[in-house]
mmCIF file of C-alpha atoms in Angstrom:
data_model
loop_
_atom_site.group_PDB
_atom_site.id
_atom_site.type_symbol
_atom_site.label_atom_id
_atom_site.label_comp_id
_atom_site.label_asym_id
_atom_site.label_seq_id
_atom_site.Cartn_x
_atom_site.Cartn_y
_atom_site.Cartn_z
ATOM 1 C CA UNK A 1 93.738 191.707 129.891
ATOM 2 C CA UNK A 2 97.379 192.464 130.685
ATOM 3 C CA UNK A 3 100.159 192.191 128.035
ATOM 4 C CA UNK A 4 101.669 189.330 129.821
ATOM 5 C CA UNK A 5 98.374 187.384 129.553
ATOM 6 C CA UNK A 6 98.235 187.443 125.664
ATOM 7 C CA UNK A 7 99.152 184.768 123.886
ATOM 8 C CA UNK A 8 102.816 184.699 122.293
ATOM 9 C CA UNK A 9 103.416 185.394 118.630
ATOM 10 C CA UNK A 10 105.875 183.099 116.785
ATOM 11 C CA UNK A 11 109.311 182.924 118.179
ATOM 12 C CA UNK A 12 108.543 185.614 121.148
ATOM 13 C CA UNK A 13 109.429 184.280 124.819
ATOM 14 C CA UNK A 14 106.400 183.104 126.786
ATOM 15 C CA UNK A 15 105.837 184.286 130.028
ATOM 16 C CA UNK A 16 107.673 182.335 132.281
ATOM 17 C CA UNK A 17 110.209 181.715 129.947
ATOM 18 C CA UNK A 18 113.769 181.837 131.014
ATOM 19 C CA UNK A 19 115.698 181.364 128.314
ATOM 20 C CA UNK A 20 116.030 183.683 125.053
ATOM 21 C CA UNK A 21 115.157 181.769 121.494
ATOM 22 C CA UNK A 22 117.874 179.545 120.743
ATOM 23 C CA UNK A 23 118.573 178.216 124.390
ATOM 24 C CA UNK A 24 121.207 178.816 127.224
ATOM 25 C CA UNK A 25 124.779 178.487 126.825
ATOM 26 C CA UNK A 26 125.775 175.003 126.472
ATOM 27 C CA UNK A 27 122.607 173.544 126.514
ATOM 28 C CA UNK A 28 120.448 173.386 123.413
ATOM 29 C CA UNK A 29 116.685 174.551 123.757
ATOM 30 C CA UNK A 30 114.269 171.518 124.037
ATOM 31 C CA UNK A 31 112.664 170.671 120.560
ATOM 32 C CA UNK A 32 108.792 171.649 121.291
ATOM 33 C CA UNK A 33 108.053 169.475 118.193
ATOM 34 C CA UNK A 34 109.408 166.514 119.989
ATOM 35 C CA UNK A 35 106.697 164.348 122.059
ATOM 36 C CA UNK A 36 107.134 165.122 125.793
ATOM 37 C CA UNK A 37 106.790 162.386 128.205
ATOM 38 C CA UNK A 38 103.437 161.721 129.408
ATOM 39 C CA UNK A 39 104.644 162.445 133.211
ATOM 40 C CA UNK A 40 105.844 165.830 131.523
ATOM 41 C CA UNK A 41 102.889 166.650 129.841
ATOM 42 C CA UNK A 42 100.648 165.545 132.611
ATOM 43 C CA UNK A 43 102.422 167.901 135.166
ATOM 44 C CA UNK A 44 102.424 170.744 132.392
ATOM 45 C CA UNK A 45 98.627 170.340 131.519
ATOM 46 C CA UNK A 46 97.693 170.251 135.407
ATOM 47 C CA UNK A 47 99.813 173.305 136.038
ATOM 48 C CA UNK A 48 98.326 175.241 133.187
ATOM 49 C CA UNK A 49 94.651 174.453 134.097
ATOM 50 C CA UNK A 50 95.270 174.997 137.619
ATOM 51 C CA UNK A 51 97.148 178.711 136.886
ATOM 52 C CA UNK A 52 94.416 179.562 134.341
ATOM 53 C CA UNK A 53 91.528 178.855 136.912
ATOM 54 C CA UNK A 54 93.197 180.828 139.382
ATOM 55 C CA UNK A 55 94.433 183.662 137.545
ATOM 56 C CA UNK A 56 90.325 183.885 135.733
ATOM 57 C CA UNK A 57 89.335 183.862 139.231
ATOM 58 C CA UNK A 58 91.483 186.521 140.629
ATOM 59 C CA UNK A 59 90.556 188.781 137.342
ATOM 60 C CA UNK A 60 86.851 188.290 138.163
ATOM 61 C CA UNK A 61 87.125 189.077 141.721
ATOM 62 C CA UNK A 62 89.257 192.303 141.270
ATOM 63 C CA UNK A 63 90.700 192.002 144.276
ATOM 64 C CA UNK A 64 94.523 193.200 144.837
ATOM 65 C CA UNK A 65 95.880 189.888 146.344
ATOM 66 C CA UNK A 66 98.925 188.202 145.519
ATOM 67 C CA UNK A 67 99.372 184.297 145.290
ATOM 68 C CA UNK A 68 101.562 184.321 148.695
ATOM 69 C CA UNK A 69 98.921 186.250 150.549
ATOM 70 C CA UNK A 70 96.296 183.815 149.686
ATOM 71 C CA UNK A 71 98.098 181.115 150.745
ATOM 72 C CA UNK A 72 98.816 182.938 153.898
ATOM 73 C CA UNK A 73 94.743 183.436 154.202
ATOM 74 C CA UNK A 74 94.186 179.595 153.306
ATOM 75 C CA UNK A 75 96.912 178.643 155.642
ATOM 76 C CA UNK A 76 95.182 180.682 158.445
ATOM 77 C CA UNK A 77 91.694 179.163 157.778
ATOM 78 C CA UNK A 78 92.885 175.680 158.238
ATOM 79 C CA UNK A 79 94.110 176.550 161.616
ATOM 80 C CA UNK A 80 92.444 175.730 164.651
ATOM 81 C CA UNK A 81 93.395 179.080 166.342
ATOM 82 C CA UNK A 82 94.911 182.108 165.771
ATOM 83 C CA UNK A 83 98.951 181.617 165.031
ATOM 84 C CA UNK A 84 102.109 183.344 165.974
ATOM 85 C CA UNK A 85 104.228 184.539 162.831
ATOM 86 C CA UNK A 86 106.951 182.045 163.380
ATOM 87 C CA UNK A 87 104.366 179.217 163.194
ATOM 88 C CA UNK A 88 102.611 180.780 160.203
ATOM 89 C CA UNK A 89 106.399 181.318 158.853
ATOM 90 C CA UNK A 90 106.985 177.436 159.669
ATOM 91 C CA UNK A 91 103.631 176.463 157.886
ATOM 92 C CA UNK A 92 104.419 178.258 154.793
ATOM 93 C CA UNK A 93 108.184 177.582 154.722
ATOM 94 C CA UNK A 94 109.460 181.220 154.141
ATOM 95 C CA UNK A 95 111.247 183.566 155.951
ATOM 96 C CA UNK A 96 109.793 185.522 159.199
ATOM 97 C CA UNK A 97 110.303 188.609 157.815
ATOM 98 C CA UNK A 98 108.376 187.577 154.565
ATOM 99 C CA UNK A 99 105.434 186.576 156.986
ATOM 100 C CA UNK A 100 105.314 190.341 158.507
ATOM 101 C CA UNK A 101 105.066 191.798 155.158
ATOM 102 C CA UNK A 102 102.145 189.758 154.088
ATOM 103 C CA UNK A 103 100.392 189.968 157.431
ATOM 104 C CA UNK A 104 100.954 193.849 157.355
ATOM 105 C CA UNK A 105 99.290 193.924 153.610
ATOM 106 C CA UNK A 106 96.684 191.554 154.726
ATOM 107 C CA UNK A 107 95.730 193.805 158.163
ATOM 108 C CA UNK A 108 95.974 196.864 156.022
ATOM 109 C CA UNK A 109 93.410 195.150 153.848
ATOM 110 C CA UNK A 110 91.247 193.979 156.429
ATOM 111 C CA UNK A 111 91.629 190.357 155.920
ATOM 112 C CA UNK A 112 93.380 189.547 159.063
ATOM 113 C CA UNK A 113 93.844 191.148 162.523
ATOM 114 C CA UNK A 114 96.518 190.605 165.148
ATOM 115 C CA UNK A 115 95.644 189.647 168.671
ATOM 116 C CA UNK A 116 97.194 189.337 171.702
ATOM 117 C CA UNK A 117 98.411 185.781 172.731
ATOM 118 C CA UNK A 118 96.603 185.125 176.083
ATOM 119 C CA UNK A 119 99.676 182.833 177.221
ATOM 120 C CA UNK A 120 102.006 185.522 176.330
ATOM 121 C CA UNK A 121 101.804 188.877 176.602
ATOM 122 C CA UNK A 122 104.645 190.021 174.613
ATOM 123 C CA UNK A 123 103.351 187.778 171.953
ATOM 124 C CA UNK A 124 101.190 188.700 169.258
ATOM 125 C CA UNK A 125 98.539 186.179 167.263
ATOM 126 C CA UNK A 126 97.157 186.435 163.727
ATOM 127 C CA UNK A 127 93.508 185.774 162.809
ATOM 128 C CA UNK A 128 91.500 185.974 159.849
ATOM 129 C CA UNK A 129 88.432 188.363 160.046
ATOM 130 C CA UNK A 130 84.942 187.906 158.734
ATOM 131 C CA UNK A 131 86.424 189.701 155.412
ATOM 132 C CA UNK A 132 88.655 187.635 155.163
ATOM 133 C CA UNK A 133 86.862 184.471 155.302
ATOM 134 C CA UNK A 134 84.519 186.344 152.886
ATOM 135 C CA UNK A 135 87.319 186.450 150.511
ATOM 136 C CA UNK A 136 88.105 182.877 150.581
ATOM 137 C CA UNK A 137 84.547 182.080 150.279
ATOM 138 C CA UNK A 138 84.603 184.006 146.861
ATOM 139 C CA UNK A 139 87.646 182.807 145.650
ATOM 140 C CA UNK A 140 86.446 179.455 146.028
ATOM 141 C CA UNK A 141 83.367 180.063 144.160
ATOM 142 C CA UNK A 142 85.193 181.971 141.404
ATOM 143 C CA UNK A 143 87.651 179.094 141.053
ATOM 144 C CA UNK A 144 84.689 176.388 140.929
ATOM 145 C CA UNK A 145 83.271 178.305 138.122
ATOM 146 C CA UNK A 146 86.326 178.416 136.271
ATOM 147 C CA UNK A 147 86.711 174.756 136.907
ATOM 148 C CA UNK A 148 83.242 174.238 135.383
ATOM 149 C CA UNK A 149 83.808 176.357 132.673
ATOM 150 C CA UNK A 150 86.960 174.296 131.796
ATOM 151 C CA UNK A 151 84.963 170.954 131.629
ATOM 152 C CA UNK A 152 82.171 172.339 129.532
ATOM 153 C CA UNK A 153 84.169 171.940 126.380
ATOM 154 C CA UNK A 154 83.720 168.065 126.956
ATOM 155 C CA UNK A 155 80.759 166.421 126.869
ATOM 156 C CA UNK A 156 78.842 164.146 130.031
ATOM 157 C CA UNK A 157 80.764 161.140 129.387
ATOM 158 C CA UNK A 158 83.839 162.579 128.517
ATOM 159 C CA UNK A 159 83.736 164.545 131.858
ATOM 160 C CA UNK A 160 82.946 161.290 133.907
ATOM 161 C CA UNK A 161 85.804 159.520 131.943
ATOM 162 C CA UNK A 162 88.371 162.370 132.700
ATOM 163 C CA UNK A 163 87.388 162.523 136.565
ATOM 164 C CA UNK A 164 87.717 158.577 136.832
ATOM 165 C CA UNK A 165 91.274 158.654 135.134
ATOM 166 C CA UNK A 166 91.947 161.298 137.365
ATOM 167 C CA UNK A 167 90.771 159.511 140.487
ATOM 168 C CA UNK A 168 92.821 156.474 139.339
ATOM 169 C CA UNK A 169 96.302 158.797 139.100
ATOM 170 C CA UNK A 170 95.527 160.844 142.379
ATOM 171 C CA UNK A 171 95.290 157.571 144.384
ATOM 172 C CA UNK A 172 98.190 156.709 147.106
#
């Protein structure tokens, strides 16, 4: 386990904390002993569970893949055809140069390939390789394992209740 994944001791800053102990200039630090709003706690808990499941899956796989690269691969997986870099930039809501570097790395890792655009000889398309599909399948399986492990702290009735409540909250 890396140092940044260990539990903080006492007043040490936690990973992701932006302010030093004592708060930022002109703003008092939020009292962690004060009960948070239910909406705030829901967001924090959902974020913590999902981050932990993603991190555990990545650690178990041992693949050197960043969240941004994984997002690129997932986006390509949802596409009905290979895409141009500009289309991927729009879909990912990032600068085109950012997509270029992610595609370069993913291509080097064997997860994507560039192919000629049949409609424009000057353009290049990007598609997932079989290795990219396999990686996504393994990541998905590992995430499901991690989610199951999180749910195992609850008995069967508690799991059903949690899922029923989340379904109600998730409805539009």
